[in-house]
mmCIF file of C-alpha atoms in Angstrom:
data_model
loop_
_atom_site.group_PDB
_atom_site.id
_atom_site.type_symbol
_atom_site.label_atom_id
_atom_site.label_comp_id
_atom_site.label_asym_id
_atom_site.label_seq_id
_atom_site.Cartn_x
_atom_site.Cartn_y
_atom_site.Cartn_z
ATOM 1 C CA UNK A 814 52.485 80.649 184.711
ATOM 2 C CA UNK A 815 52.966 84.563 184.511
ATOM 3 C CA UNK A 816 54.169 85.973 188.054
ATOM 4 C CA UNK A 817 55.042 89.248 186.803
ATOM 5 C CA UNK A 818 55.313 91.709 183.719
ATOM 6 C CA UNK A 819 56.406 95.175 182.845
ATOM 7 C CA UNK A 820 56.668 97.523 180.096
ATOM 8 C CA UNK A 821 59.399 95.471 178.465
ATOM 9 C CA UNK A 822 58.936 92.056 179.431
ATOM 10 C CA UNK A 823 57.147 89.453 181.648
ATOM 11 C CA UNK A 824 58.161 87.135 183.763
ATOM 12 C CA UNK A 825 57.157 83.467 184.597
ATOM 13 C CA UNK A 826 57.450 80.764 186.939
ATOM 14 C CA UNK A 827 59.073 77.736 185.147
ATOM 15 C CA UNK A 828 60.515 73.763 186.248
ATOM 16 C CA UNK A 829 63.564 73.330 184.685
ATOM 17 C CA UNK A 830 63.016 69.814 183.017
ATOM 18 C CA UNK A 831 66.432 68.325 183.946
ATOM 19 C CA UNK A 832 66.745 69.477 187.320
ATOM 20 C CA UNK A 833 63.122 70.345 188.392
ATOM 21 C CA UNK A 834 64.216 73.646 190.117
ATOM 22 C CA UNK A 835 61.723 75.911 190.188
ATOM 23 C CA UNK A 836 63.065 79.006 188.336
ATOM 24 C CA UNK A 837 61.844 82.457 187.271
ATOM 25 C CA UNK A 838 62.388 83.202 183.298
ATOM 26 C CA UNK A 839 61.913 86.744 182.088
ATOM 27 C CA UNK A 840 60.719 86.954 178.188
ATOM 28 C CA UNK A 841 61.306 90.059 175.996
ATOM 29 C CA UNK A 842 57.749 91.034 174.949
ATOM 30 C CA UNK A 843 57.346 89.831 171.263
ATOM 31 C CA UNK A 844 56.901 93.550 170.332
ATOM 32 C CA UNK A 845 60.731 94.115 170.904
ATOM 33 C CA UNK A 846 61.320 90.411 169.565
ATOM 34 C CA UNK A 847 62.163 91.599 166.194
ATOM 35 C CA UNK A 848 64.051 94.717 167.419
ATOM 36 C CA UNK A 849 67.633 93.853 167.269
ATOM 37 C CA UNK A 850 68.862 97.010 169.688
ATOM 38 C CA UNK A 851 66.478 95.711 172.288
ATOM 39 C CA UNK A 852 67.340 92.438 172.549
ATOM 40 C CA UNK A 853 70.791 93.266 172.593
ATOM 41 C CA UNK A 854 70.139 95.551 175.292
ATOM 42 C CA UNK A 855 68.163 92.814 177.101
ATOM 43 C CA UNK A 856 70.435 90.151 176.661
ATOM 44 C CA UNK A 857 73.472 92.473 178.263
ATOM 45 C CA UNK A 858 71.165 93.115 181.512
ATOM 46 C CA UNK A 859 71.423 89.529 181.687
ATOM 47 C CA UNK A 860 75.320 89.301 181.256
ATOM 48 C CA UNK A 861 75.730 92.148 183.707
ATOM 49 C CA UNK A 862 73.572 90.220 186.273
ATOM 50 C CA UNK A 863 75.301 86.989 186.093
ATOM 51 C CA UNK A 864 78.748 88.954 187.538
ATOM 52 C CA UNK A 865 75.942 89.216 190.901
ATOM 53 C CA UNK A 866 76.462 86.810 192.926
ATOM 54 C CA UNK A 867 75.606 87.720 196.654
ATOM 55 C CA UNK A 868 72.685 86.253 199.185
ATOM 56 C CA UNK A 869 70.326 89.715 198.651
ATOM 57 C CA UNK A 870 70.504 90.344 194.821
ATOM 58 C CA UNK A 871 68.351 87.657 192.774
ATOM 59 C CA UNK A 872 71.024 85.080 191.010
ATOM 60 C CA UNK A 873 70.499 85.046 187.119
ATOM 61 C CA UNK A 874 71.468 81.370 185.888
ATOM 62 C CA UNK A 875 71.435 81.785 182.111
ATOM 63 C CA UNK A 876 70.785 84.144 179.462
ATOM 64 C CA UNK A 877 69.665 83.017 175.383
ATOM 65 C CA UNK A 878 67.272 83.406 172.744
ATOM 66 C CA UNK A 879 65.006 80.754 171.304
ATOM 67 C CA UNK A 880 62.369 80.766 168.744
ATOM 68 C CA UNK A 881 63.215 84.615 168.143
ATOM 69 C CA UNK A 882 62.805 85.568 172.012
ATOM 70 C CA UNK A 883 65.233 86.245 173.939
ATOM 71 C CA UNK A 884 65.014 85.233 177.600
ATOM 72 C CA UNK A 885 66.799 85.229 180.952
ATOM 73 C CA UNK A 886 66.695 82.599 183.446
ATOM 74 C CA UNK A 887 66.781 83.296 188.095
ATOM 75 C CA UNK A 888 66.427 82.262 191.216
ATOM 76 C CA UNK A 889 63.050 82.242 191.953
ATOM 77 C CA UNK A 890 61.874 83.545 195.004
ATOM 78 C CA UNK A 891 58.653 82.607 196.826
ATOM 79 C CA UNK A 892 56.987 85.697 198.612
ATOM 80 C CA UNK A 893 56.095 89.379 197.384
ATOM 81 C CA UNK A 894 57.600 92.428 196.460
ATOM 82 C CA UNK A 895 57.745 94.768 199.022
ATOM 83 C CA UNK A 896 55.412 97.337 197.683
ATOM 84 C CA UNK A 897 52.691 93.934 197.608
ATOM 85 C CA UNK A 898 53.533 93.431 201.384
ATOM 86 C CA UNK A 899 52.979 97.197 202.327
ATOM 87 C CA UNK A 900 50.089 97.704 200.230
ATOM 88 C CA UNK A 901 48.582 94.723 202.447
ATOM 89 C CA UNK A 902 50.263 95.014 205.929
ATOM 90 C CA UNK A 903 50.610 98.898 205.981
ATOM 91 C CA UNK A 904 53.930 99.612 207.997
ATOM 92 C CA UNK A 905 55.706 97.305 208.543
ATOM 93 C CA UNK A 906 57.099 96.261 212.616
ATOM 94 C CA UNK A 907 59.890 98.109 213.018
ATOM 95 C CA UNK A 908 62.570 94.857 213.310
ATOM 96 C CA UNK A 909 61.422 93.374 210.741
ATOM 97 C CA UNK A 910 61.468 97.000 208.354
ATOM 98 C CA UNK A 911 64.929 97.479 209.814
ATOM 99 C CA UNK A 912 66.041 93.565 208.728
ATOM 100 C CA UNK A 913 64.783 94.253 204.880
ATOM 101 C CA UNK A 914 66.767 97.648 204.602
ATOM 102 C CA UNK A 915 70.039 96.228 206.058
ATOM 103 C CA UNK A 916 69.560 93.135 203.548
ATOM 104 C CA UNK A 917 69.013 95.666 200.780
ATOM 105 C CA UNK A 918 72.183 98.075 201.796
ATOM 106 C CA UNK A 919 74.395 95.167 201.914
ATOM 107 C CA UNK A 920 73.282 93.727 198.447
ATOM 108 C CA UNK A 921 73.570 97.279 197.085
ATOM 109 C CA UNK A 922 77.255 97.831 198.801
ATOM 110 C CA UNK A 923 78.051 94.619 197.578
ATOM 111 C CA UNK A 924 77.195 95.664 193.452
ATOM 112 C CA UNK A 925 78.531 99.170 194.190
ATOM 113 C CA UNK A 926 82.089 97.712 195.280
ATOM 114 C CA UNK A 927 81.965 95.971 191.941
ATOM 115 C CA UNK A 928 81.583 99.667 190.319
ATOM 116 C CA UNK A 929 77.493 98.511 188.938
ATOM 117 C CA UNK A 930 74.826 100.864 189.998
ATOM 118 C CA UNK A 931 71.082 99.480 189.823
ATOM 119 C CA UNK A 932 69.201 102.842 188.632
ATOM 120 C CA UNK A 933 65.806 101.558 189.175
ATOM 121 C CA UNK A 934 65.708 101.125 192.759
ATOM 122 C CA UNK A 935 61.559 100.684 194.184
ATOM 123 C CA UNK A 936 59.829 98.844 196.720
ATOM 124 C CA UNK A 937 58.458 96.604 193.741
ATOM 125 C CA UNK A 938 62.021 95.560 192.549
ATOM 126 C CA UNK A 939 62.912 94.239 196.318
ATOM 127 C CA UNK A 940 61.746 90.579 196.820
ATOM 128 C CA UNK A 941 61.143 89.858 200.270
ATOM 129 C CA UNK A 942 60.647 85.815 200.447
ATOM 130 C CA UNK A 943 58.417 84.153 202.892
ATOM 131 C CA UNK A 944 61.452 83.263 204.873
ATOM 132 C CA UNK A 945 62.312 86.886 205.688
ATOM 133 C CA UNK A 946 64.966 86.731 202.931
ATOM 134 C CA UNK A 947 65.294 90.340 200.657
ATOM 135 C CA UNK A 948 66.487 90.472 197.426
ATOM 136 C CA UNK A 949 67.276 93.153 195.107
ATOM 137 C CA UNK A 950 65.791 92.216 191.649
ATOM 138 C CA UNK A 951 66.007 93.869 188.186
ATOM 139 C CA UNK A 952 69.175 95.340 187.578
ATOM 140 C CA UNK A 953 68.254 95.810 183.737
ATOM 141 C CA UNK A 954 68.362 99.450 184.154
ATOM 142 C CA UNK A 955 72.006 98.964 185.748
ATOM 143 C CA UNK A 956 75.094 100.969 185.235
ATOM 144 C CA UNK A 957 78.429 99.758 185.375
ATOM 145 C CA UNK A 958 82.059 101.161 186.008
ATOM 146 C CA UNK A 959 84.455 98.576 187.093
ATOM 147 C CA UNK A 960 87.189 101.219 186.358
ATOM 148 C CA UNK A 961 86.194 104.154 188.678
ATOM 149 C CA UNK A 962 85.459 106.388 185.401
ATOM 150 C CA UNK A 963 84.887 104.055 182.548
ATOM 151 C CA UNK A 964 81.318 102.685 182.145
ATOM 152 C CA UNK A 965 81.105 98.823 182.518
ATOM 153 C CA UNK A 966 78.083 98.558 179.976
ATOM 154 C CA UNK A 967 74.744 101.211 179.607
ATOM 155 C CA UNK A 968 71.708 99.773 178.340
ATOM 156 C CA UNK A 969 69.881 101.231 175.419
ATOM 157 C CA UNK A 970 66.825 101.664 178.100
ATOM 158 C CA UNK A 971 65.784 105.416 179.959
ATOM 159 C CA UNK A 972 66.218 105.213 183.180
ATOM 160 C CA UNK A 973 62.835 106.309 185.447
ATOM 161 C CA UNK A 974 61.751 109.244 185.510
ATOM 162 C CA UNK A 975 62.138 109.541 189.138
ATOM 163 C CA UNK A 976 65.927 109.025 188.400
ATOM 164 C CA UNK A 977 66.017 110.820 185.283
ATOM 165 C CA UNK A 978 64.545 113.748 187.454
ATOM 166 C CA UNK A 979 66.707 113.783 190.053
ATOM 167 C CA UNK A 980 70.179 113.508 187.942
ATOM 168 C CA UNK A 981 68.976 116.468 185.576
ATOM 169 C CA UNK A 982 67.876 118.772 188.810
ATOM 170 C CA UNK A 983 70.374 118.176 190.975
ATOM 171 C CA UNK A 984 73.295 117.931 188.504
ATOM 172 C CA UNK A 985 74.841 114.225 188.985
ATOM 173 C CA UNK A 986 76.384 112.134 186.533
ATOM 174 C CA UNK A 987 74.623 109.334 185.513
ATOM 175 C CA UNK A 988 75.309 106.223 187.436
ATOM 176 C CA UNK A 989 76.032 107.569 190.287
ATOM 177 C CA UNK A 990 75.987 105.973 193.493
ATOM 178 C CA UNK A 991 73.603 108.634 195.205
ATOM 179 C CA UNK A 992 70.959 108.333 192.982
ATOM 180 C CA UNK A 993 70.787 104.427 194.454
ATOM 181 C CA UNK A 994 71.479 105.891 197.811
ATOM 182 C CA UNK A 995 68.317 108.638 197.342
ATOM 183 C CA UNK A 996 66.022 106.350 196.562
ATOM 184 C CA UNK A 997 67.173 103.612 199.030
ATOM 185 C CA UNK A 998 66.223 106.204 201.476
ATOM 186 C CA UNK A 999 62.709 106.348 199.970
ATOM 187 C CA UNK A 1000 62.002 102.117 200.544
ATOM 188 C CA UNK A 1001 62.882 102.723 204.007
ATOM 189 C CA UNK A 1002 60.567 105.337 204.310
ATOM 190 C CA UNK A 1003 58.036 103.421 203.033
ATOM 191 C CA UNK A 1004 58.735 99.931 204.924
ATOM 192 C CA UNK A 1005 58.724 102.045 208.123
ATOM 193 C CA UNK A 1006 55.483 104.407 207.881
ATOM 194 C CA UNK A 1007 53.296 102.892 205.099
ATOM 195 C CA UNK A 1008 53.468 105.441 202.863
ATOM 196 C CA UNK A 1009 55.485 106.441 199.808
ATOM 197 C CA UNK A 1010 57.899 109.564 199.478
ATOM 198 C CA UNK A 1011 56.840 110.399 196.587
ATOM 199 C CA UNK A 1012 53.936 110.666 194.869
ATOM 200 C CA UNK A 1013 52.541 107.910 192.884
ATOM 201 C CA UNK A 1014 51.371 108.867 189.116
ATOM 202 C CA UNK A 1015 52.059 107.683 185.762
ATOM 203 C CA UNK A 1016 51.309 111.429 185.117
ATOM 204 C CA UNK A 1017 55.228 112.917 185.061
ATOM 205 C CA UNK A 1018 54.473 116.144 185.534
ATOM 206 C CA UNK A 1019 52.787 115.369 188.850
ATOM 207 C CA UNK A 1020 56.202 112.718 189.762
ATOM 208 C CA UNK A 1021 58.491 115.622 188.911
#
């Protein structure tokens, strides 16, 4: 059954009939399904992710294309984003706020050292499992640059506006690092008081 969707694609919780893990598969919407520069695109944010291996960024397993989708197969976790858990806790206890953002930094380090920036960093792409566990999710927006100056892959996608925004105002190269850092500053702001950093509109004159 459908557990999430976005703009792009949706996302489901599956059994994998061999093993009977329970997975997560994100499906290309079958309005890009004919679109051969988007599933390109779609199937590379799966590539990149597989290189991810660490306990606090969500494990891809497999990425293909049947029946003229393409789709991309994860670890699924069991619990809610962390925009769900603040919308319905408010703040949230200091230790515990404190134990998601360390999780997140050290995922984040860990794709950094490999030279891949995320670029779409929001409370609803950090999975926080009923076990306490947080996991960065969604790198399909991610930057790459294994080289220190040579881009390891760039999706065919725009990056948010919130990022967009802040790279064109404040002059950084795309990619960079501070961008992630930035707006890991604004999910700790919002695990600890409750509230977002910025505002909250589909409306980008209002988000700029």
């Amino acid at each position: 059954y459908q557990v999430g969707a976005g703009s792009f694609s949706r996302v489901f919780r599956a059994i994998h009939a061999d093993t009977g893990r329970v997975l997560a598969v994100k499906v290309l919407r079958n309005r890009f399904a004919s679109d051969p520069d988007k599933g390109k695109s779609f199937q590379r944010e799966g590539e990149m992710g597989k290189r991810l291996r660490h306990a606090h960024i969500v494990q891809i397993e497999d990425v293909g294309r049947e029946n003229g989708t393409s789709y991309i197969t994860m670890e699924f976790v069991e619990g809610q984003t962390l925009r769900e858990l603040v919308r319905v806790r408010g703040a949230i206890d200091v230790p515990r706020a404190l134990s998601i953002i360390r999780q997140v930094v050290q995922g984040l380090e860990y794709a950094h050292a490999l030279g891949v920036t995320h670029r779409d960093l929001k409370p609803s792409n950090v999975l926080v499992a009923f076990t306490g566990d947080a996991k960065l999710v969604d790198f399909g927006l991610a930057g790459g640059d294994t080289a220190g100056s040579r881009q390891l892959r760039k999706l065919e996608q725009p990056r948010t506006v919130d990022y967009a925004t802040l790279e064109s105002i404040s002059g950084a190269k795309d990619d960079s690092v501070r961008s992630d850092i930035y707006f890991l500053g604004t999910i700790a702001y919002l695990a600890l008081s409750g509230t977002s950093a910025l505002a909250e509109s589909r409306d980008r004159t209002i988000r700029t």
